[in-house]
Amino acid sequence: MATAWTLKLMVLLLFLSMTPPKTVYGEDEQWCIADEQTPDEELQAAVDWACGKGGADCSKIQAKQSCFFPNTMRSHASFAFNSYFQKFKHSGGSCYFRGAAIITQEDPSYGSCHYDLIPDSNHQ
């Protein structure tokens, strides 16, 4: 009986050793979102820049797209800020937007709206 238990344990350990470990980025998991205290007018100006000259991909916050709802300035700004931040953080881009944005380590994705996360190249 001890032999059967030992064999089962060995098979389990073999299986576990074949399963690739989950990559954990820990403190490097950062998203850029709109600061709750920033007025909508300031958020709008920052979104206009991010989605224009800033080069953020704002297609998902357009009508009928996956991140359009909730249709609020704060929600759209968060998506635009994060798009810019993820795209340019490794080449000098920041999550500042004249004080309209903050860094969070909690994934802001919801429902069908996925916020990108591009980890440091050290983790890829």
PDB file of C-alpha atoms in Angstrom:
ATOM      1  CA  MET A   1       0.000   0.000   0.000  1.00  0.00           C
ATOM      2  CA  ALA A   2       2.869   2.357   0.758  1.00  0.00           C
ATOM      3  CA  THR A   3       4.288   1.575  -2.655  1.00  0.00           C
ATOM      4  CA  ALA A   4       1.084   2.612  -4.456  1.00  0.00           C
ATOM      5  CA  TRP A   5       0.997   5.881  -2.486  1.00  0.00           C
ATOM      6  CA  THR A   6       4.655   6.547  -3.289  1.00  0.00           C
ATOM      7  CA  LEU A   7       4.022   5.879  -6.969  1.00  0.00           C
ATOM      8  CA  LYS A   8       1.044   8.298  -7.000  1.00  0.00           C
ATOM      9  CA  LEU A   9       3.162  10.950  -5.290  1.00  0.00           C
ATOM     10  CA  MET A  10       5.954  10.498  -7.813  1.00  0.00           C
ATOM     11  CA  VAL A  11       3.502  10.809 -10.735  1.00  0.00           C
ATOM     12  CA  LEU A  12       2.043  13.971  -9.201  1.00  0.00           C
ATOM     13  CA  LEU A  13       5.498  15.482  -8.704  1.00  0.00           C
ATOM     14  CA  LEU A  14       6.445  14.583 -12.268  1.00  0.00           C
ATOM     15  CA  PHE A  15       3.275  16.252 -13.558  1.00  0.00           C
ATOM     16  CA  LEU A  16       3.895  19.383 -11.504  1.00  0.00           C
ATOM     17  CA  SER A  17       7.482  19.611 -12.726  1.00  0.00           C
ATOM     18  CA  MET A  18       6.222  19.618 -16.323  1.00  0.00           C
ATOM     19  CA  THR A  19       3.789  22.501 -15.743  1.00  0.00           C
ATOM     20  CA  PRO A  20       5.440  25.816 -16.650  1.00  0.00           C
ATOM     21  CA  PRO A  21       5.508  28.309 -13.789  1.00  0.00           C
ATOM     22  CA  LYS A  22       3.179  31.279 -14.000  1.00  0.00           C
ATOM     23  CA  THR A  23       5.089  34.459 -14.696  1.00  0.00           C
ATOM     24  CA  VAL A  24       4.597  36.900 -11.861  1.00  0.00           C
ATOM     25  CA  TYR A  25       5.571  40.493 -12.440  1.00  0.00           C
ATOM     26  CA  GLY A  26       4.748  41.679  -8.931  1.00  0.00           C
ATOM     27  CA  GLU A  27       5.635  45.304  -8.428  1.00  0.00           C
ATOM     28  CA  ASP A  28       6.238  45.754 -12.142  1.00  0.00           C
ATOM     29  CA  GLU A  29       2.503  45.357 -12.822  1.00  0.00           C
ATOM     30  CA  GLN A  30       1.482  48.960 -13.265  1.00  0.00           C
ATOM     31  CA  TRP A  31      -1.382  50.586 -15.074  1.00  0.00           C
ATOM     32  CA  CYS A  32      -2.011  54.298 -15.563  1.00  0.00           C
ATOM     33  CA  ILE A  33      -5.503  55.575 -14.770  1.00  0.00           C
ATOM     34  CA  ALA A  34      -7.267  58.907 -14.333  1.00  0.00           C
ATOM     35  CA  ASP A  35      -6.978  60.487 -10.909  1.00  0.00           C
ATOM     36  CA  GLU A  36     -10.414  60.604  -9.264  1.00  0.00           C
ATOM     37  CA  GLN A  37      -9.838  64.216  -8.166  1.00  0.00           C
ATOM     38  CA  THR A  38      -9.154  65.600 -11.647  1.00  0.00           C
ATOM     39  CA  PRO A  39     -11.988  67.669 -13.149  1.00  0.00           C
ATOM     40  CA  ASP A  40     -13.496  66.429 -16.434  1.00  0.00           C
ATOM     41  CA  GLU A  41     -12.220  69.494 -18.342  1.00  0.00           C
ATOM     42  CA  GLU A  42      -8.612  68.620 -17.443  1.00  0.00           C
ATOM     43  CA  LEU A  43      -9.192  64.958 -18.258  1.00  0.00           C
ATOM     44  CA  GLN A  44     -10.621  65.933 -21.659  1.00  0.00           C
ATOM     45  CA  ALA A  45      -7.557  68.024 -22.518  1.00  0.00           C
ATOM     46  CA  ALA A  46      -5.250  65.166 -21.505  1.00  0.00           C
ATOM     47  CA  VAL A  47      -7.293  62.612 -23.492  1.00  0.00           C
ATOM     48  CA  ASP A  48      -7.223  64.869 -26.548  1.00  0.00           C
ATOM     49  CA  TRP A  49      -3.431  64.964 -26.348  1.00  0.00           C
ATOM     50  CA  ALA A  50      -3.003  61.247 -25.550  1.00  0.00           C
ATOM     51  CA  CYS A  51      -5.285  60.118 -28.384  1.00  0.00           C
ATOM     52  CA  GLY A  52      -3.822  62.716 -30.767  1.00  0.00           C
ATOM     53  CA  LYS A  53      -0.186  63.769 -30.640  1.00  0.00           C
ATOM     54  CA  GLY A  54       0.522  61.299 -27.828  1.00  0.00           C
ATOM     55  CA  GLY A  55      -0.077  58.272 -30.037  1.00  0.00           C
ATOM     56  CA  ALA A  56      -2.289  56.254 -27.667  1.00  0.00           C
ATOM     57  CA  ASP A  57      -4.585  53.659 -29.226  1.00  0.00           C
ATOM     58  CA  CYS A  58      -8.017  55.033 -28.346  1.00  0.00           C
ATOM     59  CA  SER A  59     -10.020  52.898 -30.770  1.00  0.00           C
ATOM     60  CA  LYS A  60     -11.546  50.766 -27.978  1.00  0.00           C
ATOM     61  CA  ILE A  61     -13.204  53.792 -26.325  1.00  0.00           C
ATOM     62  CA  GLN A  62     -15.093  54.735 -29.488  1.00  0.00           C
ATOM     63  CA  ALA A  63     -18.848  54.080 -29.720  1.00  0.00           C
ATOM     64  CA  LYS A  64     -19.778  50.389 -30.075  1.00  0.00           C
ATOM     65  CA  GLN A  65     -16.278  49.248 -29.002  1.00  0.00           C
ATOM     66  CA  SER A  66     -15.330  47.085 -25.991  1.00  0.00           C
ATOM     67  CA  CYS A  67     -14.328  49.949 -23.647  1.00  0.00           C
ATOM     68  CA  PHE A  68     -16.905  52.590 -24.611  1.00  0.00           C
ATOM     69  CA  PHE A  69     -19.086  51.836 -21.572  1.00  0.00           C
ATOM     70  CA  PRO A  70     -19.210  53.258 -19.045  1.00  0.00           C
ATOM     71  CA  ASN A  71     -19.386  56.340 -21.250  1.00  0.00           C
ATOM     72  CA  THR A  72     -17.704  58.670 -18.750  1.00  0.00           C
ATOM     73  CA  MET A  73     -14.779  61.001 -19.125  1.00  0.00           C
ATOM     74  CA  ARG A  74     -12.952  59.284 -16.245  1.00  0.00           C
ATOM     75  CA  SER A  75     -13.326  55.821 -17.766  1.00  0.00           C
ATOM     76  CA  HIS A  76     -12.260  56.929 -21.247  1.00  0.00           C
ATOM     77  CA  ALA A  77      -9.344  58.914 -19.817  1.00  0.00           C
ATOM     78  CA  SER A  78      -8.137  55.920 -17.828  1.00  0.00           C
ATOM     79  CA  PHE A  79      -8.095  53.753 -20.937  1.00  0.00           C
ATOM     80  CA  ALA A  80      -6.346  56.406 -23.045  1.00  0.00           C
ATOM     81  CA  PHE A  81      -3.767  57.168 -20.334  1.00  0.00           C
ATOM     82  CA  ASN A  82      -2.948  53.496 -19.901  1.00  0.00           C
ATOM     83  CA  SER A  83      -2.660  52.939 -23.644  1.00  0.00           C
ATOM     84  CA  TYR A  84      -0.112  55.753 -23.882  1.00  0.00           C
ATOM     85  CA  PHE A  85       1.739  54.657 -20.746  1.00  0.00           C
ATOM     86  CA  GLN A  86       2.085  51.024 -21.794  1.00  0.00           C
ATOM     87  CA  LYS A  87       3.176  51.992 -25.309  1.00  0.00           C
ATOM     88  CA  PHE A  88       5.835  54.494 -24.267  1.00  0.00           C
ATOM     89  CA  LYS A  89       6.886  53.743 -20.674  1.00  0.00           C
ATOM     90  CA  HIS A  90      10.080  51.978 -21.803  1.00  0.00           C
ATOM     91  CA  SER A  91      11.135  54.930 -23.936  1.00  0.00           C
ATOM     92  CA  GLY A  92      10.565  57.812 -21.523  1.00  0.00           C
ATOM     93  CA  GLY A  93       6.766  58.101 -21.484  1.00  0.00           C
ATOM     94  CA  SER A  94       5.181  58.704 -18.101  1.00  0.00           C
ATOM     95  CA  CYS A  95       1.847  58.508 -16.337  1.00  0.00           C
ATOM     96  CA  TYR A  96       1.633  62.171 -15.440  1.00  0.00           C
ATOM     97  CA  PHE A  97      -0.675  64.004 -17.858  1.00  0.00           C
ATOM     98  CA  ARG A  98      -0.213  67.284 -15.966  1.00  0.00           C
ATOM     99  CA  GLY A  99      -1.256  65.600 -12.725  1.00  0.00           C
ATOM    100  CA  ALA A 100      -4.436  64.067 -14.163  1.00  0.00           C
ATOM    101  CA  ALA A 101      -3.276  60.449 -13.857  1.00  0.00           C
ATOM    102  CA  ILE A 102      -1.950  58.041 -11.251  1.00  0.00           C
ATOM    103  CA  ILE A 103      -0.250  54.634 -11.248  1.00  0.00           C
ATOM    104  CA  THR A 104      -2.145  51.641  -9.893  1.00  0.00           C
ATOM    105  CA  GLN A 105      -1.064  48.058  -9.345  1.00  0.00           C
ATOM    106  CA  GLU A 106      -4.653  46.821  -9.609  1.00  0.00           C
ATOM    107  CA  ASP A 107      -5.691  45.782 -13.105  1.00  0.00           C
ATOM    108  CA  PRO A 108      -8.456  48.207 -14.160  1.00  0.00           C
ATOM    109  CA  SER A 109      -9.801  45.809 -16.822  1.00  0.00           C
ATOM    110  CA  TYR A 110     -13.486  44.952 -16.575  1.00  0.00           C
ATOM    111  CA  GLY A 111     -15.912  42.799 -18.535  1.00  0.00           C
ATOM    112  CA  SER A 112     -14.816  42.766 -22.184  1.00  0.00           C
ATOM    113  CA  CYS A 113     -12.600  45.831 -21.710  1.00  0.00           C
ATOM    114  CA  HIS A 114      -8.981  44.729 -21.373  1.00  0.00           C
ATOM    115  CA  TYR A 115      -6.312  47.223 -20.316  1.00  0.00           C
ATOM    116  CA  ASP A 116      -2.913  46.426 -21.807  1.00  0.00           C
ATOM    117  CA  LEU A 117       0.036  45.552 -19.612  1.00  0.00           C
ATOM    118  CA  ILE A 118       3.484  45.510 -21.189  1.00  0.00           C
ATOM    119  CA  PRO A 119       5.990  44.212 -18.617  1.00  0.00           C
ATOM    120  CA  ASP A 120       9.626  45.196 -18.461  1.00  0.00           C
ATOM    121  CA  SER A 121      11.759  43.450 -21.056  1.00  0.00           C
ATOM    122  CA  ASN A 122      13.558  41.712 -18.163  1.00  0.00           C
ATOM    123  CA  HIS A 123      10.403  39.608 -17.625  1.00  0.00           C
ATOM    124  CA  GLN A 124       9.683  38.611 -21.214  1.00  0.00           C
TER     125      GLN A 124
END
